[in-house]
mmCIF file of C-alpha atoms in Angstrom:
data_model
loop_
_atom_site.group_PDB
_atom_site.id
_atom_site.type_symbol
_atom_site.label_atom_id
_atom_site.label_comp_id
_atom_site.label_asym_id
_atom_site.label_seq_id
_atom_site.Cartn_x
_atom_site.Cartn_y
_atom_site.Cartn_z
ATOM 1 C CA UNK A 1140 88.800 -175.891 68.066
ATOM 2 C CA UNK A 1141 90.627 -172.648 67.311
ATOM 3 C CA UNK A 1142 89.266 -169.203 66.846
ATOM 4 C CA UNK A 1143 89.308 -167.407 63.523
ATOM 5 C CA UNK A 1144 91.534 -164.411 62.950
ATOM 6 C CA UNK A 1145 88.494 -162.178 62.633
ATOM 7 C CA UNK A 1146 87.107 -163.377 65.965
ATOM 8 C CA UNK A 1147 83.838 -165.154 66.664
ATOM 9 C CA UNK A 1148 80.764 -164.390 64.583
ATOM 10 C CA UNK A 1149 78.735 -164.177 67.797
ATOM 11 C CA UNK A 1150 80.554 -162.343 70.556
ATOM 12 C CA UNK A 1151 77.987 -162.419 73.380
ATOM 13 C CA UNK A 1152 75.849 -165.228 74.776
ATOM 14 C CA UNK A 1153 72.986 -164.868 77.234
ATOM 15 C CA UNK A 1154 71.825 -167.480 79.745
ATOM 16 C CA UNK A 1155 68.397 -166.569 81.156
ATOM 17 C CA UNK A 1156 66.660 -168.259 84.063
ATOM 18 C CA UNK A 1157 64.197 -170.882 82.841
ATOM 19 C CA UNK A 1158 60.546 -169.928 83.353
ATOM 20 C CA UNK A 1159 58.751 -173.184 82.549
ATOM 21 C CA UNK A 1160 56.940 -174.548 85.605
ATOM 22 C CA UNK A 1161 59.366 -176.275 87.994
ATOM 23 C CA UNK A 1162 62.166 -176.164 85.410
ATOM 24 C CA UNK A 1163 65.350 -175.884 87.456
ATOM 25 C CA UNK A 1164 67.927 -176.766 84.814
ATOM 26 C CA UNK A 1165 70.197 -174.126 83.325
ATOM 27 C CA UNK A 1166 71.644 -174.155 79.812
ATOM 28 C CA UNK A 1167 75.320 -173.743 80.644
ATOM 29 C CA UNK A 1168 77.701 -174.783 83.425
ATOM 30 C CA UNK A 1169 80.639 -172.712 84.663
ATOM 31 C CA UNK A 1170 82.947 -174.993 82.652
ATOM 32 C CA UNK A 1171 80.902 -174.102 79.575
ATOM 33 C CA UNK A 1172 81.327 -170.413 80.369
ATOM 34 C CA UNK A 1173 85.073 -170.898 80.628
ATOM 35 C CA UNK A 1174 85.253 -172.570 77.205
ATOM 36 C CA UNK A 1175 83.303 -169.769 75.523
ATOM 37 C CA UNK A 1176 85.251 -167.054 77.339
ATOM 38 C CA UNK A 1177 88.557 -168.580 76.219
ATOM 39 C CA UNK A 1178 87.451 -167.990 72.611
ATOM 40 C CA UNK A 1179 86.511 -164.365 73.151
ATOM 41 C CA UNK A 1180 82.789 -165.023 73.588
ATOM 42 C CA UNK A 1181 81.415 -163.164 76.602
ATOM 43 C CA UNK A 1182 78.679 -164.877 78.596
ATOM 44 C CA UNK A 1183 75.947 -162.996 80.467
ATOM 45 C CA UNK A 1184 74.126 -165.123 83.048
ATOM 46 C CA UNK A 1185 70.917 -163.924 84.684
ATOM 47 C CA UNK A 1186 71.340 -163.813 88.435
ATOM 48 C CA UNK A 1187 70.021 -166.965 90.065
ATOM 49 C CA UNK A 1188 69.793 -168.888 86.770
ATOM 50 C CA UNK A 1189 71.796 -171.791 88.171
ATOM 51 C CA UNK A 1190 70.417 -171.900 91.709
ATOM 52 C CA UNK A 1191 67.925 -174.675 90.929
ATOM 53 C CA UNK A 1192 70.784 -176.795 89.599
ATOM 54 C CA UNK A 1193 72.933 -176.008 92.674
ATOM 55 C CA UNK A 1194 75.221 -173.655 90.745
ATOM 56 C CA UNK A 1195 75.818 -170.279 92.396
ATOM 57 C CA UNK A 1196 76.307 -166.916 90.678
ATOM 58 C CA UNK A 1197 79.807 -166.809 92.176
ATOM 59 C CA UNK A 1198 80.691 -170.026 90.345
ATOM 60 C CA UNK A 1199 79.712 -168.434 87.037
ATOM 61 C CA UNK A 1200 81.535 -165.204 87.822
ATOM 62 C CA UNK A 1201 84.694 -167.130 88.726
ATOM 63 C CA UNK A 1202 84.540 -168.817 85.297
ATOM 64 C CA UNK A 1203 84.392 -165.440 83.540
ATOM 65 C CA UNK A 1204 80.657 -164.738 83.221
ATOM 66 C CA UNK A 1205 78.994 -161.392 83.770
ATOM 67 C CA UNK A 1206 76.023 -161.718 86.126
ATOM 68 C CA UNK A 1207 73.099 -159.600 84.898
ATOM 69 C CA UNK A 1208 70.014 -158.709 86.942
ATOM 70 C CA UNK A 1209 67.127 -159.388 84.545
ATOM 71 C CA UNK A 1210 65.918 -161.744 81.863
ATOM 72 C CA UNK A 1211 65.883 -158.838 79.427
ATOM 73 C CA UNK A 1212 69.627 -158.368 79.988
ATOM 74 C CA UNK A 1213 70.335 -162.025 79.234
ATOM 75 C CA UNK A 1214 68.050 -162.034 76.179
ATOM 76 C CA UNK A 1215 69.707 -158.860 74.842
ATOM 77 C CA UNK A 1216 72.819 -160.810 73.799
ATOM 78 C CA UNK A 1217 73.537 -161.973 70.237
ATOM 79 C CA UNK A 1218 72.909 -165.633 71.065
ATOM 80 C CA UNK A 1219 70.749 -167.044 73.852
ATOM 81 C CA UNK A 1220 71.177 -170.597 75.088
ATOM 82 C CA UNK A 1221 68.302 -172.128 77.015
ATOM 83 C CA UNK A 1222 66.979 -175.492 78.094
ATOM 84 C CA UNK A 1223 63.290 -175.311 77.167
ATOM 85 C CA UNK A 1224 61.291 -173.615 74.437
ATOM 86 C CA UNK A 1225 60.455 -169.939 75.054
ATOM 87 C CA UNK A 1226 57.201 -169.437 76.895
ATOM 88 C CA UNK A 1227 54.634 -166.823 75.824
ATOM 89 C CA UNK A 1228 56.028 -164.264 78.267
ATOM 90 C CA UNK A 1229 59.423 -164.632 76.579
ATOM 91 C CA UNK A 1230 58.183 -164.046 73.027
ATOM 92 C CA UNK A 1231 58.775 -160.316 73.546
ATOM 93 C CA UNK A 1232 62.524 -160.989 73.544
ATOM 94 C CA UNK A 1233 62.593 -162.700 70.152
ATOM 95 C CA UNK A 1234 64.038 -160.551 67.370
ATOM 96 C CA UNK A 1235 65.624 -160.707 63.936
ATOM 97 C CA UNK A 1236 69.244 -160.390 65.069
ATOM 98 C CA UNK A 1237 68.952 -163.114 67.723
ATOM 99 C CA UNK A 1238 70.148 -166.722 67.522
ATOM 100 C CA UNK A 1239 68.293 -168.982 69.952
ATOM 101 C CA UNK A 1240 69.749 -172.409 70.779
ATOM 102 C CA UNK A 1241 67.503 -174.616 72.947
ATOM 103 C CA UNK A 1242 65.060 -177.517 72.935
ATOM 104 C CA UNK A 1243 62.171 -176.341 70.759
ATOM 105 C CA UNK A 1244 59.971 -179.346 69.854
ATOM 106 C CA UNK A 1245 58.068 -177.125 67.421
ATOM 107 C CA UNK A 1246 55.834 -179.968 66.245
ATOM 108 C CA UNK A 1247 54.317 -180.030 69.721
ATOM 109 C CA UNK A 1248 54.426 -176.240 70.253
ATOM 110 C CA UNK A 1249 53.199 -174.555 67.060
ATOM 111 C CA UNK A 1250 52.702 -171.231 68.863
ATOM 112 C CA UNK A 1251 56.454 -171.138 69.487
ATOM 113 C CA UNK A 1252 57.075 -171.780 65.797
ATOM 114 C CA UNK A 1253 54.740 -168.914 64.907
ATOM 115 C CA UNK A 1254 56.572 -166.575 67.283
ATOM 116 C CA UNK A 1255 59.978 -167.522 65.881
ATOM 117 C CA UNK A 1256 58.800 -166.964 62.322
ATOM 118 C CA UNK A 1257 57.080 -163.670 63.112
ATOM 119 C CA UNK A 1258 60.179 -162.309 64.859
ATOM 120 C CA UNK A 1259 62.555 -163.696 62.184
ATOM 121 C CA UNK A 1260 64.681 -165.239 64.948
ATOM 122 C CA UNK A 1261 67.322 -167.760 63.904
ATOM 123 C CA UNK A 1262 66.565 -170.836 65.982
ATOM 124 C CA UNK A 1263 68.590 -173.988 66.527
ATOM 125 C CA UNK A 1264 66.900 -176.946 68.231
ATOM 126 C CA UNK A 1265 68.922 -179.382 70.296
ATOM 127 C CA UNK A 1266 66.557 -182.207 69.401
ATOM 128 C CA UNK A 1267 67.052 -181.949 65.620
ATOM 129 C CA UNK A 1268 70.863 -181.751 65.570
ATOM 130 C CA UNK A 1269 71.498 -185.051 63.807
ATOM 131 C CA UNK A 1270 74.704 -186.886 62.950
ATOM 132 C CA UNK A 1271 75.279 -188.712 59.666
ATOM 133 C CA UNK A 1272 74.450 -192.057 61.325
ATOM 134 C CA UNK A 1273 71.018 -190.726 62.296
ATOM 135 C CA UNK A 1274 71.779 -190.323 65.996
ATOM 136 C CA UNK A 1275 70.638 -187.257 67.959
ATOM 137 C CA UNK A 1276 73.586 -186.297 70.176
ATOM 138 C CA UNK A 1277 71.908 -183.411 71.988
ATOM 139 C CA UNK A 1278 68.709 -185.315 72.676
ATOM 140 C CA UNK A 1279 70.521 -188.424 73.912
ATOM 141 C CA UNK A 1280 71.639 -187.220 77.377
ATOM 142 C CA UNK A 1281 68.200 -185.925 78.329
ATOM 143 C CA UNK A 1282 66.610 -189.035 76.839
ATOM 144 C CA UNK A 1283 68.813 -191.106 79.109
ATOM 145 C CA UNK A 1284 67.843 -189.023 82.134
ATOM 146 C CA UNK A 1285 64.126 -189.138 81.280
ATOM 147 C CA UNK A 1286 64.351 -192.852 80.566
ATOM 148 C CA UNK A 1287 65.993 -193.568 83.903
ATOM 149 C CA UNK A 1288 63.424 -191.419 85.688
ATOM 150 C CA UNK A 1289 60.401 -193.044 84.031
ATOM 151 C CA UNK A 1290 60.385 -196.314 86.029
ATOM 152 C CA UNK A 1291 61.138 -194.331 89.187
ATOM 153 C CA UNK A 1292 58.094 -192.119 88.580
ATOM 154 C CA UNK A 1293 56.014 -195.107 87.525
ATOM 155 C CA UNK A 1294 56.912 -197.021 90.683
ATOM 156 C CA UNK A 1295 55.961 -194.012 92.792
ATOM 157 C CA UNK A 1296 52.535 -193.614 91.217
ATOM 158 C CA UNK A 1297 51.870 -197.349 91.320
ATOM 159 C CA UNK A 1298 51.685 -196.906 95.082
ATOM 160 C CA UNK A 1299 48.068 -197.069 96.232
ATOM 161 C CA UNK A 1300 48.089 -193.771 98.125
ATOM 162 C CA UNK A 1301 49.279 -192.102 94.897
ATOM 163 C CA UNK A 1302 46.356 -193.530 92.941
ATOM 164 C CA UNK A 1303 47.999 -196.660 91.564
ATOM 165 C CA UNK A 1304 47.315 -200.379 91.835
ATOM 166 C CA UNK A 1305 49.471 -200.809 94.914
ATOM 167 C CA UNK A 1306 52.016 -202.974 93.109
ATOM 168 C CA UNK A 1307 55.671 -203.191 94.147
ATOM 169 C CA UNK A 1308 57.933 -203.097 91.109
ATOM 170 C CA UNK A 1309 60.077 -206.043 92.163
ATOM 171 C CA UNK A 1310 57.426 -208.006 93.991
ATOM 172 C CA UNK A 1311 58.609 -210.243 96.836
ATOM 173 C CA UNK A 1312 59.277 -213.985 97.053
ATOM 174 C CA UNK A 1313 56.017 -215.711 96.262
ATOM 175 C CA UNK A 1314 54.402 -212.601 94.733
ATOM 176 C CA UNK A 1315 54.758 -211.588 91.083
ATOM 177 C CA UNK A 1316 56.635 -208.372 90.227
ATOM 178 C CA UNK A 1317 55.078 -205.518 88.296
ATOM 179 C CA UNK A 1318 54.647 -205.996 84.555
ATOM 180 C CA UNK A 1319 56.345 -203.096 82.782
ATOM 181 C CA UNK A 1320 55.874 -202.494 79.047
ATOM 182 C CA UNK A 1321 58.245 -200.098 77.290
ATOM 183 C CA UNK A 1322 57.140 -198.842 73.882
ATOM 184 C CA UNK A 1323 60.307 -198.036 71.941
ATOM 185 C CA UNK A 1324 63.888 -199.286 72.299
ATOM 186 C CA UNK A 1325 65.774 -196.053 71.621
ATOM 187 C CA UNK A 1326 67.724 -194.121 74.255
ATOM 188 C CA UNK A 1327 64.628 -193.437 76.361
ATOM 189 C CA UNK A 1328 63.203 -196.932 76.081
ATOM 190 C CA UNK A 1329 66.458 -198.761 76.663
ATOM 191 C CA UNK A 1330 67.286 -196.601 79.680
ATOM 192 C CA UNK A 1331 63.796 -197.189 81.072
ATOM 193 C CA UNK A 1332 64.037 -200.930 80.562
ATOM 194 C CA UNK A 1333 67.447 -201.148 82.249
ATOM 195 C CA UNK A 1334 66.242 -199.332 85.371
ATOM 196 C CA UNK A 1335 62.941 -201.222 85.525
ATOM 197 C CA UNK A 1336 64.816 -204.514 85.212
ATOM 198 C CA UNK A 1337 67.185 -203.353 87.939
ATOM 199 C CA UNK A 1338 64.122 -202.835 90.135
ATOM 200 C CA UNK A 1339 63.364 -206.502 89.386
ATOM 201 C CA UNK A 1340 60.168 -205.845 87.455
ATOM 202 C CA UNK A 1341 59.057 -208.082 84.589
ATOM 203 C CA UNK A 1342 60.036 -205.942 81.586
ATOM 204 C CA UNK A 1343 58.999 -206.185 77.941
ATOM 205 C CA UNK A 1344 60.346 -203.803 75.285
ATOM 206 C CA UNK A 1345 58.598 -203.345 71.931
ATOM 207 C CA UNK A 1346 60.117 -201.774 68.836
ATOM 208 C CA UNK A 1347 59.753 -202.078 65.068
ATOM 209 C CA UNK A 1348 63.543 -202.146 64.656
ATOM 210 C CA UNK A 1349 64.584 -205.776 65.071
ATOM 211 C CA UNK A 1350 68.288 -204.900 65.093
ATOM 212 C CA UNK A 1351 67.688 -202.659 68.066
ATOM 213 C CA UNK A 1352 65.815 -205.465 69.833
ATOM 214 C CA UNK A 1353 68.710 -207.848 69.109
ATOM 215 C CA UNK A 1354 71.054 -205.340 70.724
ATOM 216 C CA UNK A 1355 68.886 -205.125 73.850
ATOM 217 C CA UNK A 1356 68.651 -208.911 74.002
ATOM 218 C CA UNK A 1357 72.391 -209.440 73.576
ATOM 219 C CA UNK A 1358 73.235 -206.945 76.296
ATOM 220 C CA UNK A 1359 70.671 -208.140 78.823
ATOM 221 C CA UNK A 1360 70.745 -211.874 78.123
ATOM 222 C CA UNK A 1361 67.010 -212.442 78.427
ATOM 223 C CA UNK A 1362 66.469 -210.350 81.577
ATOM 224 C CA UNK A 1363 64.455 -208.006 79.376
ATOM 225 C CA UNK A 1364 61.938 -209.566 76.980
ATOM 226 C CA UNK A 1365 61.747 -208.099 73.479
ATOM 227 C CA UNK A 1366 58.817 -208.109 71.066
ATOM 228 C CA UNK A 1367 58.391 -206.852 67.518
ATOM 229 C CA UNK A 1368 56.037 -203.900 67.720
ATOM 230 C CA UNK A 1369 52.740 -204.194 65.895
ATOM 231 C CA UNK A 1370 49.142 -203.515 66.794
ATOM 232 C CA UNK A 1371 48.553 -207.014 68.098
ATOM 233 C CA UNK A 1372 51.637 -207.171 70.317
ATOM 234 C CA UNK A 1373 50.963 -203.677 71.651
ATOM 235 C CA UNK A 1374 47.371 -204.529 72.534
ATOM 236 C CA UNK A 1375 48.241 -207.791 74.297
ATOM 237 C CA UNK A 1376 51.076 -206.384 76.396
ATOM 238 C CA UNK A 1377 49.468 -203.054 77.275
ATOM 239 C CA UNK A 1378 46.279 -204.697 78.533
ATOM 240 C CA UNK A 1379 48.327 -206.857 80.921
ATOM 241 C CA UNK A 1380 50.714 -204.120 82.073
ATOM 242 C CA UNK A 1381 50.900 -202.478 85.466
ATOM 243 C CA UNK A 1382 53.130 -199.736 84.031
ATOM 244 C CA UNK A 1383 53.392 -198.584 80.399
ATOM 245 C CA UNK A 1384 56.273 -196.298 79.429
ATOM 246 C CA UNK A 1385 55.836 -194.445 76.126
ATOM 247 C CA UNK A 1386 59.219 -193.896 74.497
ATOM 248 C CA UNK A 1387 58.465 -193.539 70.784
ATOM 249 C CA UNK A 1388 60.384 -190.812 68.932
ATOM 250 C CA UNK A 1389 60.430 -189.348 65.440
ATOM 251 C CA UNK A 1390 63.296 -186.883 65.035
ATOM 252 C CA UNK A 1391 61.819 -183.401 64.722
ATOM 253 C CA UNK A 1392 58.276 -184.623 64.087
ATOM 254 C CA UNK A 1393 55.269 -185.412 66.206
ATOM 255 C CA UNK A 1394 55.425 -188.707 68.058
ATOM 256 C CA UNK A 1395 53.137 -191.330 66.491
ATOM 257 C CA UNK A 1396 50.199 -192.400 68.633
ATOM 258 C CA UNK A 1397 50.655 -196.132 69.244
ATOM 259 C CA UNK A 1398 48.173 -196.649 72.085
ATOM 260 C CA UNK A 1399 44.589 -195.699 71.260
ATOM 261 C CA UNK A 1400 42.045 -194.355 73.719
ATOM 262 C CA UNK A 1401 40.067 -197.579 73.342
ATOM 263 C CA UNK A 1402 43.140 -199.565 74.403
ATOM 264 C CA UNK A 1403 43.652 -197.309 77.435
ATOM 265 C CA UNK A 1404 40.069 -198.143 78.450
ATOM 266 C CA UNK A 1405 41.022 -201.834 78.450
ATOM 267 C CA UNK A 1406 44.048 -201.421 80.730
ATOM 268 C CA UNK A 1407 44.024 -202.663 84.302
ATOM 269 C CA UNK A 1408 42.266 -200.310 86.727
ATOM 270 C CA UNK A 1409 44.759 -197.959 88.410
ATOM 271 C CA UNK A 1410 47.603 -199.026 86.146
ATOM 272 C CA UNK A 1411 50.068 -196.259 85.259
ATOM 273 C CA UNK A 1412 51.182 -194.648 81.998
ATOM 274 C CA UNK A 1413 54.389 -192.579 81.835
ATOM 275 C CA UNK A 1414 54.455 -190.892 78.420
ATOM 276 C CA UNK A 1415 58.019 -189.646 77.973
ATOM 277 C CA UNK A 1416 57.176 -188.608 74.392
ATOM 278 C CA UNK A 1417 54.789 -185.916 75.620
ATOM 279 C CA UNK A 1418 57.118 -183.074 74.595
ATOM 280 C CA UNK A 1419 56.632 -184.286 71.027
ATOM 281 C CA UNK A 1420 52.875 -184.611 71.411
ATOM 282 C CA UNK A 1421 52.827 -187.978 73.199
ATOM 283 C CA UNK A 1422 52.497 -191.535 71.914
ATOM 284 C CA UNK A 1423 49.423 -192.368 74.021
ATOM 285 C CA UNK A 1424 46.097 -191.049 72.698
ATOM 286 C CA UNK A 1425 44.910 -189.905 76.123
ATOM 287 C CA UNK A 1426 48.073 -187.975 77.001
ATOM 288 C CA UNK A 1427 48.027 -184.275 77.811
ATOM 289 C CA UNK A 1428 51.048 -182.438 79.136
ATOM 290 C CA UNK A 1429 51.394 -182.035 82.893
ATOM 291 C CA UNK A 1430 53.913 -180.300 85.153
ATOM 292 C CA UNK A 1431 56.149 -181.264 88.051
ATOM 293 C CA UNK A 1432 53.787 -179.321 90.319
ATOM 294 C CA UNK A 1433 50.767 -181.308 89.118
ATOM 295 C CA UNK A 1434 52.257 -184.347 87.392
ATOM 296 C CA UNK A 1435 49.382 -186.819 87.021
ATOM 297 C CA UNK A 1436 45.764 -187.115 85.997
ATOM 298 C CA UNK A 1437 43.404 -190.058 85.804
ATOM 299 C CA UNK A 1438 41.492 -190.977 82.683
ATOM 300 C CA UNK A 1439 39.504 -194.163 82.094
ATOM 301 C CA UNK A 1440 40.729 -195.391 85.480
ATOM 302 C CA UNK A 1441 44.397 -195.161 84.426
ATOM 303 C CA UNK A 1442 46.929 -192.839 86.074
ATOM 304 C CA UNK A 1443 48.783 -190.725 83.490
ATOM 305 C CA UNK A 1444 52.169 -189.096 84.187
ATOM 306 C CA UNK A 1445 53.065 -186.756 81.316
ATOM 307 C CA UNK A 1446 55.506 -184.096 82.503
ATOM 308 C CA UNK A 1447 57.003 -182.309 79.505
ATOM 309 C CA UNK A 1448 60.380 -181.620 81.120
ATOM 310 C CA UNK A 1449 61.073 -184.755 83.144
ATOM 311 C CA UNK A 1450 64.853 -184.190 83.467
ATOM 312 C CA UNK A 1451 64.028 -180.948 85.295
ATOM 313 C CA UNK A 1452 63.330 -183.118 88.346
ATOM 314 C CA UNK A 1453 67.075 -183.763 88.678
ATOM 315 C CA UNK A 1454 68.489 -180.456 87.434
ATOM 316 C CA UNK A 1455 72.026 -180.775 88.737
ATOM 317 C CA UNK A 1456 72.631 -184.059 86.927
ATOM 318 C CA UNK A 1457 70.696 -182.905 83.863
ATOM 319 C CA UNK A 1458 72.488 -179.563 83.541
ATOM 320 C CA UNK A 1459 75.937 -181.126 83.493
ATOM 321 C CA UNK A 1460 74.836 -183.910 81.138
ATOM 322 C CA UNK A 1461 73.273 -181.358 78.793
ATOM 323 C CA UNK A 1462 76.281 -179.015 78.669
ATOM 324 C CA UNK A 1463 78.626 -181.946 78.048
ATOM 325 C CA UNK A 1464 76.681 -182.608 74.836
ATOM 326 C CA UNK A 1465 75.667 -179.123 73.689
ATOM 327 C CA UNK A 1466 78.849 -177.127 74.264
ATOM 328 C CA UNK A 1467 80.806 -178.260 71.157
ATOM 329 C CA UNK A 1468 77.854 -177.302 68.943
ATOM 330 C CA UNK A 1469 77.280 -174.012 70.770
ATOM 331 C CA UNK A 1470 80.922 -173.165 70.142
ATOM 332 C CA UNK A 1471 80.593 -173.854 66.416
ATOM 333 C CA UNK A 1472 77.493 -171.677 66.135
ATOM 334 C CA UNK A 1473 79.105 -168.856 68.110
ATOM 335 C CA UNK A 1474 82.389 -168.987 66.215
ATOM 336 C CA UNK A 1475 80.899 -169.092 62.714
ATOM 337 C CA UNK A 1476 77.260 -167.978 62.998
ATOM 338 C CA UNK A 1477 74.361 -170.418 62.694
ATOM 339 C CA UNK A 1478 73.979 -170.621 58.918
ATOM 340 C CA UNK A 1479 77.734 -170.749 58.246
ATOM 341 C CA UNK A 1480 78.082 -173.419 60.940
ATOM 342 C CA UNK A 1481 75.309 -175.339 59.205
ATOM 343 C CA UNK A 1482 77.220 -175.201 55.934
ATOM 344 C CA UNK A 1483 80.299 -176.587 57.683
ATOM 345 C CA UNK A 1484 78.480 -179.317 59.612
ATOM 346 C CA UNK A 1485 75.350 -181.096 58.422
ATOM 347 C CA UNK A 1486 74.480 -181.999 62.025
ATOM 348 C CA UNK A 1487 74.004 -178.298 62.761
ATOM 349 C CA UNK A 1488 72.219 -177.810 59.428
ATOM 350 C CA UNK A 1489 69.598 -180.288 60.661
ATOM 351 C CA UNK A 1490 69.477 -178.437 63.965
ATOM 352 C CA UNK A 1491 68.533 -175.071 62.476
ATOM 353 C CA UNK A 1492 64.740 -174.790 62.459
ATOM 354 C CA UNK A 1493 64.029 -171.175 61.430
ATOM 355 C CA UNK A 1494 65.923 -168.379 59.683
ATOM 356 C CA UNK A 1495 64.577 -164.966 58.661
ATOM 357 C CA UNK A 1496 60.924 -165.931 59.072
ATOM 358 C CA UNK A 1497 61.189 -169.247 57.228
ATOM 359 C CA UNK A 1498 61.342 -172.911 58.211
ATOM 360 C CA UNK A 1499 64.629 -174.602 57.336
ATOM 361 C CA UNK A 1500 64.147 -178.149 58.668
ATOM 362 C CA UNK A 1501 61.950 -180.186 56.325
ATOM 363 C CA UNK A 1502 60.689 -182.667 58.918
ATOM 364 C CA UNK A 1503 59.726 -179.951 61.380
ATOM 365 C CA UNK A 1504 58.078 -177.921 58.632
ATOM 366 C CA UNK A 1505 56.079 -180.901 57.409
ATOM 367 C CA UNK A 1506 54.820 -181.582 60.928
ATOM 368 C CA UNK A 1507 53.468 -178.021 60.964
ATOM 369 C CA UNK A 1508 51.954 -178.257 57.452
ATOM 370 C CA UNK A 1509 54.566 -175.819 56.183
ATOM 371 C CA UNK A 1510 57.404 -175.842 53.651
ATOM 372 C CA UNK A 1511 61.117 -175.537 54.414
ATOM 373 C CA UNK A 1512 63.599 -173.498 52.408
ATOM 374 C CA UNK A 1513 67.300 -174.217 51.869
ATOM 375 C CA UNK A 1514 69.432 -171.396 53.265
ATOM 376 C CA UNK A 1515 72.653 -173.422 53.333
ATOM 377 C CA UNK A 1516 73.728 -173.158 49.708
ATOM 378 C CA UNK A 1517 76.844 -171.005 49.665
#
């Protein structure tokens, strides 16, 4: 990508330290800084922002970043790139001449939507950047990380001293392995199923998309069982499961609830639910968001793990995976400005959630009982 003769539309980018509980990822790597700097876009990184991901201030400085002492300094730039949605203490930094590029999940966090609208901030959400084939390129890497973590977390909390049934995922000769049910065969679900199968559990994946199930079956040659998702198949498999992984996604909208509270009551005592969809409201009726510091709760005798930023548990891996995906889109937004970039690329058009106090993504707006406007007509 080449720069325009007039220079980038956004000339400064801020990278603040994440403030969500136990969130150790950072939105940009030193390689990302170098790419932006090469195009005349100056990056201001809050001191210590990368420490949790094992990236030192000196690494950023060597790549061309300016290290700034406070969050306010990072947020003062024309564009801010983050990992997670702004928390209430960060709302003070939102303003009309700011472009914010991060995971937003506004359907699950309506207070964030209200703050963005009130401040007239231009916001771009990683999770709604959508290619023409329907894929979500900026959600995919974190979905893969969360999906691979889900069986790992599930196995941990299946241990008896952690509140679970005391079941070993792979069993041993003469003893059955754990029964793992994965609801959804997208990036999260497929990644979860692969890891659970690798742990030698008995894995069943449910999805409404039969083509997706065929793909899983062809790749894994029967090692992972597939079922068409409907109320009957969900009820039968969930009641028999030791571990249920919720991996149902609707791009930009709230996750549909596919497991009712009554069904949770019928699950095996001390079985485990890992609801990866929690950052979009969760696909299990009994889910409420937890944190890495306090990751589980028990309801109806079932252990629930519902951490809203699961990839934050492995921030070094997650940070590099995230920047690999987000950087090309960040460059487009910085070089052309958000709305102009949206006119040039429909993927970014889908990604823009708010402009000048108005919703611009129809699916997100509908999930919040609001109406979107079209700001992309030249």
